[in-house]
Backbone as ProteinMPNN parsed JSONL, in Angstrom:
{"seq_chain_A": "SNAGGHFTHQEDSYFHHLKEVKYDLSGAHVLEIGPGDGMFATRLLHENKLASYTLLDVKAHLDNALNAIQAEHPAALLKGFSSEEYETVMTMEFDLVVSNICIPETPVEYRTSLLNNLLPRAKSAMIIGQLQGSSFIPDEGYGEWIKRLFEASFDQISCTLTDYNNCYAWIGYNHSN", "coords_chain_A": {"N_chain_A": [[-47.312, 61.654, -48.628], [-50.735, 61.346, -47.512], [-52.935, 60.131, -49.762], [-55.727, 60.476, -49.554], [-56.614, 57.995, -48.507], [-58.214, 56.533, -46.622], [-61.461, 55.431, -45.557], [-63.991, 56.464, -43.406], [-66.537, 55.634, -42.557], [-68.414, 56.859, -40.882], [-70.944, 57.946, -41.135], [-73.393, 58.192, -39.691], [-72.672, 59.67, -37.43], [-71.809, 62.029, -38.69], [-74.204, 62.957, -39.806], [-75.687, 63.428, -37.525], [-74.396, 65.713, -36.547], [-74.785, 67.42, -38.695], [-77.418, 68.157, -38.429], [-77.311, 70.36, -36.822], [-76.993, 72.491, -38.485], [-78.97, 74.998, -39.193], [-80.444, 75.41, -41.671], [-82.369, 75.433, -44.54], [-82.228, 72.786, -46.69], [-83.607, 72.1, -48.987], [-83.683, 72.225, -52.451], [-81.058, 72.974, -52.514], [-77.644, 73.759, -53.405], [-74.933, 71.76, -53.147], [-71.605, 71.265, -51.996], [-69.263, 68.76, -51.615], [-66.25, 68.134, -50.109], [-63.818, 65.839, -50.551], [-65.358, 63.294, -50.799], [-64.985, 60.565, -50.48], [-66.169, 57.314, -50.427], [-68.657, 58.015, -51.292], [-70.884, 57.623, -49.692], [-71.945, 59.462, -47.794], [-72.906, 61.504, -49.457], [-74.819, 60.066, -50.937], [-76.701, 59.504, -48.947], [-77.42, 62.107, -48.122], [-78.612, 63.078, -50.44], [-80.745, 61.33, -50.545], [-82.259, 62.135, -48.361], [-82.895, 64.786, -48.801], [-84.223, 67.179, -51.15], [-82.164, 68.081, -53.311], [-80.702, 70.622, -55.405], [-78.274, 70.419, -56.774], [-75.248, 68.455, -56.611], [-71.979, 68.689, -55.879], [-68.76, 67.293, -56.202], [-65.515, 67.196, -54.871], [-62.427, 65.817, -55.134], [-59.508, 63.663, -54.85], [-58.269, 62.328, -57.908], [-58.144, 59.529, -57.915], [-60.269, 58.64, -56.322], [-62.541, 59.94, -57.188], [-64.146, 59.108, -59.502], [-65.166, 56.629, -58.621], [-66.744, 57.439, -56.432], [-68.596, 59.142, -57.735], [-69.836, 57.259, -59.451], [-70.968, 55.481, -57.573], [-72.837, 57.129, -56.271], [-74.436, 57.942, -58.431], [-75.554, 55.503, -59.138], [-77.385, 55.076, -57.089], [-78.904, 57.393, -57.187], [-79.991, 58.183, -59.928], [-81.128, 60.402, -61.191], [-79.991, 62.612, -60.108], [-78.315, 65.769, -60.197], [-75.112, 65.717, -60.705], [-71.797, 66.843, -60.194], [-68.395, 66.495, -60.818], [-65.14, 67.222, -59.687], [-61.64, 67.066, -59.934], [-59.021, 67.216, -57.461], [-56.984, 68.769, -58.52], [-58.367, 70.621, -59.971], [-59.327, 72.498, -58.235], [-59.332, 75.296, -58.167], [-61.271, 76.101, -59.927], [-63.577, 75.263, -58.616], [-63.515, 76.808, -56.278], [-64.462, 79.269, -56.992], [-67.138, 79.044, -57.207], [-70.572, 79.143, -55.983], [-72.212, 77.948, -53.071], [-74.882, 76.41, -51.201], [-74.42, 74.726, -49.119], [-71.366, 73.739, -47.817], [-69.541, 70.927, -47.3], [-67.335, 68.84, -45.475], [-65.906, 65.921, -44.433], [-63.629, 64.919, -42.229], [-61.325, 65.075, -44.064], [-60.114, 67.656, -44.601], [-58.07, 68.689, -42.732], [-56.023, 67.035, -43.527], [-55.11, 67.829, -45.943], [-52.819, 69.662, -48.121], [-51.467, 72.704, -46.778], [-51.536, 75.12, -48.348], [-53.423, 74.485, -50.26], [-55.863, 73.922, -48.811], [-56.183, 76.368, -47.499], [-56.393, 78.282, -49.56], [-58.628, 77.229, -50.917], [-60.794, 77.09, -48.929], [-60.76, 79.694, -47.848], [-61.735, 81.123, -49.95], [-64.161, 79.818, -50.605], [-65.877, 79.595, -48.218], [-66.69, 82.235, -47.249], [-68.605, 82.882, -49.161], [-70.445, 80.901, -48.999], [-73.606, 79.602, -47.841], [-73.917, 77.929, -45.707], [-71.979, 75.631, -43.693], [-70.218, 72.596, -42.886], [-67.487, 71.392, -41.414], [-65.588, 68.751, -40.585], [-63.029, 67.528, -38.536], [-59.784, 66.734, -37.093], [-58.315, 68.985, -34.747], [-55.819, 69.474, -33.709], [-52.65, 67.977, -32.722], [-52.385, 65.813, -34.425], [-50.939, 63.523, -36.723], [-51.54, 64.228, -39.249], [-51.714, 66.938, -39.327], [-49.548, 69.207, -40.012], [-49.09, 71.846, -39.38], [-49.372, 73.944, -36.589], [-51.176, 75.96, -36.584], [-53.69, 75.353, -37.611], [-56.177, 74.936, -36.164], [-56.717, 77.516, -35.093], [-56.873, 78.991, -37.462], [-59.137, 77.838, -38.808], [-61.141, 78.424, -37.005], [-61.141, 81.273, -36.985], [-61.875, 81.669, -39.655], [-64.482, 80.565, -39.799], [-65.756, 82.27, -37.977], [-65.573, 84.687, -39.36], [-67.077, 84.158, -41.605], [-69.699, 83.283, -41.046], [-72.778, 83.958, -39.266], [-73.816, 82.363, -37.297], [-72.241, 80.017, -35.39], [-70.711, 76.913, -34.356], [-68.673, 74.637, -32.504], [-68.088, 71.369, -32.032], [-67.145, 68.477, -30.237], [-66.827, 65.401, -31.86], [-67.866, 61.916, -31.844], [-65.842, 60.521, -32.941], [-62.535, 59.698, -33.122], [-61.248, 61.973, -31.865], [-62.132, 64.157, -33.357], [-63.46, 67.285, -34.419], [-66.528, 68.979, -35.076], [-67.033, 71.654, -37.012], [-69.495, 73.969, -37.416], [-71.343, 76.172, -39.399], [-73.578, 78.807, -40.279], [-75.713, 81.194, -41.917], [-78.195, 83.321, -40.725], [-79.401, 85.261, -42.201], [-79.675, 84.459, -44.818]], "CA_chain_A": [[-48.578, 62.203, -48.129], [-51.889, 60.453, -47.591], [-53.735, 60.531, -50.918], [-57.141, 60.217, -49.297], [-56.697, 56.551, -48.554], [-59.072, 55.79, -45.695], [-62.863, 55.809, -45.443], [-64.257, 56.36, -41.972], [-67.836, 54.995, -42.304], [-69.004, 57.525, -39.711], [-72.038, 58.765, -41.649], [-74.379, 58.491, -38.645], [-72.112, 60.757, -36.638], [-71.814, 63.245, -39.503], [-75.579, 63.445, -39.947], [-76.055, 63.959, -36.218], [-73.867, 67.078, -36.464], [-75.368, 68.229, -39.762], [-78.709, 68.679, -37.952], [-77.065, 71.661, -36.193], [-77.084, 73.526, -39.519], [-80.382, 75.384, -39.295], [-80.581, 75.984, -43.001], [-83.2, 74.534, -45.332], [-81.448, 72.254, -47.799], [-84.386, 71.77, -50.18], [-83.252, 73.056, -53.571], [-79.709, 73.459, -52.226], [-76.458, 73.363, -54.163], [-74.021, 71.249, -52.123], [-70.254, 70.843, -52.349], [-68.591, 67.912, -50.638], [-64.819, 68.031, -50.329], [-63.366, 64.528, -50.075], [-66.533, 62.444, -50.565], [-64.633, 59.168, -50.199], [-66.92, 56.297, -51.169], [-69.932, 58.57, -51.733], [-71.994, 57.243, -48.816], [-72.567, 60.658, -47.204], [-73.65, 62.149, -50.544], [-75.978, 59.234, -51.25], [-77.695, 59.694, -47.887], [-77.905, 63.484, -48.153], [-79.528, 63.149, -51.587], [-81.929, 60.549, -50.189], [-83.042, 62.832, -47.336], [-83.189, 66.171, -49.202], [-84.377, 67.432, -52.58], [-81.084, 69.001, -53.631], [-80.621, 71.072, -56.795], [-77.061, 69.834, -57.358], [-74.26, 67.936, -55.672], [-70.657, 68.782, -56.485], [-67.742, 66.554, -55.467], [-64.12, 67.57, -55.102], [-61.615, 64.775, -54.506], [-58.388, 63.188, -55.652], [-58.74, 61.568, -59.081], [-58.243, 58.102, -57.604], [-61.544, 58.316, -55.681], [-63.658, 60.718, -57.723], [-65.043, 58.332, -60.36], [-65.866, 55.631, -57.807], [-67.783, 58.133, -55.668], [-69.632, 59.564, -58.695], [-70.567, 56.072, -59.9], [-71.768, 54.963, -56.459], [-73.963, 58.048, -56.044], [-75.286, 57.872, -59.63], [-76.28, 54.23, -59.09], [-78.485, 55.238, -56.138], [-79.682, 58.591, -57.531], [-79.701, 58.414, -61.346], [-81.627, 61.697, -61.659], [-79.303, 63.711, -59.416], [-77.366, 66.581, -60.957], [-73.815, 65.542, -60.066], [-70.634, 67.419, -60.862], [-67.174, 66.038, -60.174], [-63.905, 67.932, -59.992], [-60.47, 66.506, -59.258], [-58.347, 68.181, -56.588], [-56.198, 69.689, -59.357], [-59.285, 71.631, -60.52], [-59.963, 73.173, -57.101], [-59.478, 76.735, -58.403], [-62.577, 76.265, -60.58], [-64.606, 75.051, -57.6], [-63.502, 77.838, -55.243], [-65.159, 80.471, -57.466], [-68.564, 78.717, -57.282], [-71.328, 79.436, -54.765], [-72.933, 76.78, -52.572], [-75.719, 76.565, -50.011], [-73.75, 73.944, -48.069], [-70.042, 73.161, -48.075], [-69.344, 69.909, -46.273], [-66.147, 68.005, -45.6], [-65.792, 65.045, -43.281], [-62.3, 64.414, -41.884], [-60.142, 65.204, -44.919], [-59.497, 68.986, -44.738], [-56.773, 68.824, -42.052], [-55.031, 66.166, -44.158], [-54.715, 68.393, -47.232], [-51.734, 70.642, -48.013], [-51.888, 73.991, -46.2], [-51.85, 76.11, -49.389], [-54.65, 74.024, -50.912], [-57.04, 74.133, -47.967], [-56.321, 77.795, -47.204], [-56.898, 78.918, -50.77], [-59.968, 76.699, -51.197], [-61.824, 77.489, -47.962], [-60.8, 81.157, -47.711], [-62.571, 81.61, -51.052], [-65.492, 79.194, -50.605], [-66.749, 79.761, -47.052], [-67.368, 83.535, -47.138], [-69.716, 82.953, -50.111], [-71.378, 79.796, -48.747], [-74.68, 79.916, -46.891], [-73.697, 77.106, -44.519], [-70.847, 74.712, -43.837], [-69.849, 71.669, -41.821], [-66.147, 70.863, -41.642], [-65.229, 67.87, -39.47], [-61.646, 67.075, -38.571], [-59.003, 66.963, -35.886], [-57.843, 70.366, -34.685], [-54.394, 69.506, -33.35], [-52.124, 66.725, -32.194], [-52.538, 64.732, -35.384], [-49.841, 63.424, -37.682], [-52.009, 64.809, -40.499], [-51.716, 68.394, -39.261], [-48.169, 69.621, -39.786], [-49.003, 73.199, -38.85], [-50.134, 74.128, -35.35], [-52.141, 77.041, -36.747], [-54.936, 74.929, -38.261], [-57.355, 75.175, -35.322], [-56.96, 78.965, -35.035], [-57.288, 79.449, -38.79], [-60.512, 77.417, -39.127], [-62.004, 79.186, -36.095], [-61.254, 82.645, -37.522], [-62.584, 81.616, -40.929], [-65.908, 80.381, -39.506], [-66.241, 83.505, -37.341], [-65.669, 85.736, -40.377], [-67.952, 83.755, -42.706], [-71.065, 82.932, -40.647], [-73.218, 84.623, -38.033], [-74.095, 81.32, -36.304], [-71.211, 78.994, -35.469], [-70.471, 76.055, -33.198], [-67.596, 73.659, -32.66], [-68.472, 70.294, -31.136], [-66.366, 67.242, -30.327], [-67.593, 64.266, -32.364], [-67.509, 60.664, -31.162], [-64.874, 59.826, -33.79], [-61.106, 59.964, -33.266], [-60.886, 63.324, -31.438], [-62.459, 65.096, -34.42], [-64.44, 68.311, -34.086], [-67.409, 69.43, -36.15], [-67.278, 73.088, -37.132], [-70.766, 74.228, -38.084], [-71.616, 77.586, -39.587], [-74.641, 79.172, -41.206], [-76.177, 82.579, -41.806], [-79.646, 83.492, -40.602], [-79.901, 86.256, -43.164], [-79.855, 83.931, -46.178]], "C_chain_A": [[-49.703, 61.193, -48.294], [-52.784, 60.934, -48.725], [-55.197, 60.168, -50.699], [-57.438, 58.741, -49.211], [-57.704, 55.87, -47.657], [-60.497, 56.335, -45.671], [-63.282, 55.535, -43.999], [-65.551, 55.629, -41.633], [-68.498, 55.54, -41.034], [-70.216, 58.367, -40.103], [-73.078, 59.115, -40.587], [-73.925, 59.667, -37.789], [-72.17, 62.069, -37.415], [-73.222, 63.825, -39.613], [-76.117, 64.0, -38.632], [-75.601, 65.421, -36.116], [-74.471, 67.985, -37.53], [-76.71, 68.826, -39.34], [-78.548, 70.043, -37.263], [-77.105, 72.808, -37.204], [-78.562, 73.856, -39.708], [-80.603, 76.131, -40.611], [-81.331, 74.978, -43.85], [-82.437, 74.072, -46.572], [-82.283, 71.879, -49.028], [-84.023, 72.771, -51.283], [-81.828, 73.563, -53.431], [-78.679, 72.939, -53.234], [-75.394, 73.018, -53.126], [-72.665, 70.929, -52.738], [-69.754, 69.943, -51.245], [-67.127, 67.771, -51.043], [-64.358, 66.708, -49.713], [-64.504, 63.576, -49.795], [-66.228, 60.968, -50.327], [-65.413, 58.196, -51.06], [-68.31, 56.776, -51.604], [-71.109, 58.275, -50.828], [-72.708, 58.447, -48.198], [-73.435, 61.351, -48.252], [-74.931, 61.387, -50.862], [-77.087, 59.454, -50.221], [-78.27, 61.111, -47.897], [-78.893, 63.677, -49.302], [-80.834, 62.401, -51.302], [-82.857, 61.345, -49.264], [-83.448, 64.258, -47.717], [-83.361, 66.272, -50.709], [-83.371, 68.515, -52.978], [-81.106, 69.388, -55.107], [-79.406, 70.472, -57.488], [-76.131, 69.374, -56.248], [-72.925, 67.907, -56.394], [-69.65, 68.077, -55.588], [-66.361, 67.05, -55.862], [-63.256, 66.542, -54.384], [-60.429, 64.437, -55.401], [-58.937, 62.287, -56.761], [-58.996, 60.098, -58.754], [-59.609, 57.717, -57.022], [-62.763, 58.917, -56.379], [-64.643, 59.882, -58.538], [-65.828, 57.293, -59.581], [-66.998, 56.267, -57.02], [-68.928, 58.546, -56.59], [-70.48, 58.376, -59.132], [-71.47, 55.509, -58.807], [-73.004, 55.827, -56.213], [-74.951, 57.956, -57.201], [-76.128, 56.596, -59.626], [-77.505, 54.335, -58.189], [-79.438, 56.37, -56.53], [-79.428, 58.974, -58.986], [-80.139, 59.794, -61.844], [-80.874, 62.885, -61.05], [-78.361, 64.451, -60.359], [-76.033, 66.548, -60.211], [-72.735, 66.208, -60.893], [-69.401, 66.961, -60.099], [-65.968, 66.828, -60.635], [-62.764, 67.252, -59.248], [-59.804, 67.618, -58.448], [-57.536, 69.201, -57.382], [-57.055, 70.822, -59.915], [-59.918, 72.497, -59.428], [-60.166, 74.668, -57.327], [-60.785, 77.047, -59.129], [-63.693, 76.214, -59.53], [-64.665, 76.229, -56.613], [-64.134, 79.147, -55.693], [-66.674, 80.245, -57.552], [-69.248, 79.045, -55.954], [-72.172, 78.225, -54.378], [-73.78, 77.142, -51.364], [-75.102, 75.833, -48.831], [-72.408, 73.465, -48.592], [-69.791, 72.18, -46.943], [-68.057, 69.143, -46.55], [-65.977, 67.226, -44.311], [-64.38, 64.472, -43.208], [-61.149, 64.926, -42.761], [-59.447, 66.56, -44.916], [-58.163, 69.112, -43.99], [-55.66, 68.005, -42.703], [-54.523, 66.725, -45.476], [-53.568, 69.383, -47.045], [-52.261, 72.013, -47.569], [-52.314, 74.987, -47.28], [-53.193, 75.771, -50.041], [-55.87, 74.363, -50.06], [-57.273, 75.606, -47.667], [-56.938, 78.519, -48.385], [-58.356, 78.518, -51.032], [-61.012, 77.267, -50.233], [-61.887, 79.0, -47.738], [-61.646, 81.782, -48.808], [-64.007, 81.097, -50.974], [-66.388, 79.637, -49.447], [-67.397, 81.134, -46.942], [-68.568, 83.672, -48.088], [-70.752, 81.859, -49.881], [-72.445, 80.225, -47.746], [-74.565, 79.1, -45.619], [-72.535, 76.161, -44.781], [-70.75, 73.793, -42.636], [-68.498, 71.074, -42.204], [-65.762, 70.052, -40.41], [-63.774, 67.438, -39.622], [-60.965, 67.297, -37.235], [-58.47, 68.395, -35.917], [-56.364, 70.465, -34.373], [-53.952, 68.12, -32.935], [-52.283, 65.542, -33.123], [-51.341, 64.713, -36.307], [-50.229, 64.058, -39.015], [-51.945, 66.339, -40.499], [-50.306, 68.886, -38.951], [-48.066, 71.014, -39.168], [-49.903, 73.349, -37.636], [-51.238, 75.156, -35.518], [-53.492, 76.634, -37.307], [-56.18, 75.292, -37.442], [-57.721, 76.644, -35.234], [-57.47, 79.493, -36.37], [-58.752, 79.086, -39.064], [-61.512, 78.161, -38.245], [-62.224, 80.599, -36.621], [-62.073, 82.671, -38.808], [-64.089, 81.45, -40.713], [-66.495, 81.647, -38.882], [-66.449, 84.612, -38.372], [-66.743, 85.436, -41.428], [-69.416, 83.591, -42.323], [-71.48, 83.663, -39.388], [-73.616, 83.636, -36.943], [-73.027, 80.249, -36.447], [-71.186, 78.144, -34.206], [-69.331, 75.104, -33.537], [-67.817, 72.592, -31.604], [-67.571, 69.084, -31.329], [-67.269, 66.123, -30.843], [-67.193, 63.014, -31.575], [-66.489, 59.872, -31.983], [-63.474, 60.425, -33.674], [-60.688, 61.403, -32.935], [-61.111, 64.376, -32.531], [-63.553, 66.054, -33.954], [-65.271, 68.666, -35.308], [-67.573, 70.945, -36.047], [-68.525, 73.269, -37.97], [-70.918, 75.733, -38.234], [-72.766, 77.793, -40.544], [-75.041, 80.615, -40.952], [-77.681, 82.619, -41.727], [-80.205, 84.335, -41.731], [-80.185, 85.681, -44.556], [-81.241, 83.357, -46.378]], "O_chain_A": [[-49.62, 60.291, -49.127], [-53.334, 62.033, -48.655], [-55.832, 59.604, -51.59], [-58.421, 58.276, -49.788], [-58.034, 54.71, -47.904], [-60.713, 57.544, -45.753], [-62.957, 54.487, -43.443], [-65.669, 55.06, -40.548], [-69.06, 54.794, -40.232], [-70.489, 59.389, -39.474], [-73.594, 60.233, -40.584], [-74.716, 60.554, -37.468], [-72.538, 63.104, -36.861], [-73.41, 65.039, -39.524], [-76.913, 64.938, -38.631], [-76.357, 66.269, -35.642], [-74.65, 69.181, -37.301], [-77.099, 69.883, -39.836], [-79.516, 70.792, -37.13], [-77.236, 73.97, -36.818], [-79.308, 73.085, -40.311], [-80.907, 77.324, -40.633], [-80.975, 73.8, -43.88], [-82.049, 74.89, -47.406], [-81.731, 71.391, -50.014], [-84.051, 73.985, -51.081], [-81.424, 74.481, -54.145], [-78.818, 71.864, -53.816], [-74.997, 73.865, -52.326], [-72.577, 70.396, -53.844], [-69.808, 70.307, -50.07], [-66.806, 67.35, -52.155], [-64.492, 66.49, -48.509], [-64.627, 63.085, -48.673], [-67.133, 60.199, -50.004], [-65.332, 58.246, -52.287], [-69.058, 56.017, -52.22], [-72.237, 58.641, -51.159], [-73.935, 58.454, -48.091], [-74.568, 61.738, -47.966], [-75.994, 61.983, -51.034], [-78.26, 59.575, -50.574], [-79.471, 61.294, -47.703], [-79.9, 64.367, -49.146], [-81.899, 62.802, -51.769], [-84.08, 61.247, -49.365], [-84.26, 64.872, -47.026], [-82.721, 65.537, -51.462], [-83.686, 69.705, -52.98], [-81.482, 68.583, -55.959], [-79.486, 70.061, -58.646], [-76.211, 69.835, -55.11], [-72.754, 67.2, -57.387], [-69.675, 68.236, -54.368], [-66.081, 67.29, -57.036], [-63.339, 66.406, -53.163], [-60.355, 64.867, -56.552], [-59.929, 61.583, -56.578], [-59.947, 59.498, -59.256], [-60.059, 56.586, -57.21], [-63.887, 58.454, -56.183], [-65.848, 59.939, -58.293], [-67.015, 57.087, -59.837], [-68.092, 55.707, -56.943], [-70.096, 58.328, -56.268], [-71.706, 58.472, -59.18], [-72.602, 55.108, -59.078], [-74.092, 55.304, -55.974], [-76.161, 57.9, -56.983], [-77.28, 56.607, -60.059], [-78.548, 53.752, -58.487], [-80.633, 56.311, -56.24], [-78.741, 59.958, -59.264], [-79.581, 60.302, -62.816], [-81.101, 64.031, -61.438], [-77.699, 63.847, -61.203], [-75.845, 67.253, -59.22], [-72.746, 66.151, -62.122], [-69.366, 67.032, -58.87], [-65.792, 67.074, -61.828], [-62.898, 66.903, -58.075], [-59.999, 68.804, -58.717], [-57.412, 70.356, -56.975], [-56.528, 71.869, -60.291], [-60.93, 73.155, -59.667], [-61.076, 75.257, -56.743], [-61.343, 78.132, -58.966], [-64.626, 77.017, -59.556], [-65.749, 76.604, -56.165], [-64.327, 80.049, -54.877], [-67.413, 81.155, -57.929], [-68.585, 79.205, -54.929], [-72.766, 77.565, -55.23], [-73.451, 78.053, -50.604], [-75.239, 76.258, -47.684], [-72.319, 72.865, -49.664], [-69.822, 72.551, -45.769], [-67.731, 68.837, -47.697], [-65.911, 67.806, -43.228], [-63.993, 63.641, -44.03], [-60.071, 65.19, -42.228], [-58.253, 66.609, -45.214], [-57.198, 69.606, -44.573], [-54.48, 68.256, -42.455], [-53.604, 66.164, -46.072], [-53.36, 69.889, -45.943], [-53.362, 72.419, -47.942], [-53.352, 75.634, -47.139], [-53.994, 76.659, -50.334], [-56.8, 75.014, -50.534], [-58.417, 76.053, -47.587], [-57.893, 79.28, -48.229], [-59.2, 79.363, -51.329], [-62.002, 77.856, -50.668], [-62.962, 79.534, -47.464], [-62.215, 82.857, -48.616], [-64.954, 81.837, -51.24], [-67.538, 80.015, -49.669], [-68.568, 81.209, -46.57], [-69.452, 84.493, -47.845], [-71.819, 81.878, -50.493], [-72.215, 81.1, -46.91], [-75.052, 79.515, -44.567], [-72.153, 75.92, -45.926], [-71.139, 74.148, -41.524], [-68.383, 70.347, -43.191], [-65.625, 70.602, -39.318], [-63.344, 67.034, -40.703], [-61.504, 67.966, -36.354], [-58.209, 68.945, -36.986], [-55.721, 71.449, -34.739], [-54.764, 67.204, -32.81], [-52.314, 64.396, -32.675], [-50.787, 65.761, -36.638], [-49.361, 64.39, -39.822], [-52.102, 66.967, -41.546], [-49.91, 68.975, -37.788], [-47.076, 71.331, -38.509], [-51.061, 72.93, -37.655], [-52.145, 75.226, -34.689], [-54.366, 77.486, -37.466], [-57.123, 75.886, -37.967], [-58.899, 76.993, -35.293], [-58.375, 80.326, -36.417], [-59.524, 79.937, -39.506], [-62.611, 78.49, -38.693], [-63.36, 81.068, -36.696], [-62.868, 83.585, -39.026], [-64.886, 82.119, -41.371], [-67.608, 82.05, -39.223], [-67.398, 85.389, -38.265], [-67.26, 86.353, -42.067], [-70.293, 83.74, -43.173], [-70.644, 83.958, -38.533], [-73.743, 84.023, -35.781], [-72.909, 79.633, -37.506], [-71.584, 78.591, -33.13], [-69.067, 74.81, -34.703], [-67.743, 72.876, -30.409], [-67.268, 68.707, -32.461], [-68.362, 65.92, -30.314], [-66.289, 63.06, -30.74], [-66.295, 58.68, -31.745], [-63.259, 61.561, -34.097], [-59.868, 61.987, -33.643], [-60.375, 65.358, -32.619], [-64.448, 65.68, -33.196], [-64.776, 68.656, -36.435], [-68.181, 71.45, -35.103], [-68.605, 72.782, -39.097], [-70.65, 76.484, -37.296], [-72.919, 77.047, -41.511], [-74.743, 81.181, -39.9], [-78.371, 82.026, -42.557], [-81.342, 84.144, -42.163], [-80.847, 86.319, -45.374], [-81.557, 82.873, -47.464]]}, "name": "protein", "num_of_chains": 1, "seq": "SNAGGHFTHQEDSYFHHLKEVKYDLSGAHVLEIGPGDGMFATRLLHENKLASYTLLDVKAHLDNALNAIQAEHPAALLKGFSSEEYETVMTMEFDLVVSNICIPETPVEYRTSLLNNLLPRAKSAMIIGQLQGSSFIPDEGYGEWIKRLFEASFDQISCTLTDYNNCYAWIGYNHSN"}
């Protein structure tokens, strides 16, 4: 399996899609699943006054991402959890859950358990990834599952093709929050 080995460097594209989340992120608690090298987190912290930033990733990348973000934002409240600790993270509440590319690459049980618990309690989310036809997606049901999950979790949703590698950005947020 791919242990989170590649970094996409598509932050500009991700931020373009994040603007579709009509939710005020000042004072927000953010979870990023698969932060890679920490560049997205660093930029999000630079552009918003966030209350906390939580990272969930494989152990091999977690410390590097935390260190890179801490170097740029020493005052930021950062929390890091390894993928093995995902059950702790899925009981937490976040204003924004974001994941760029990696969710379709994770084991089905992991992503289903994690997002089925996280998204209904989140105020907004952006999950970017391929929906089908990828070597990373062994199950054909991924696209239908993520669609149903966003529909059940948020009152405002959109799914837009990104300019990266046939990946789609699922955006969801609740007006009522």
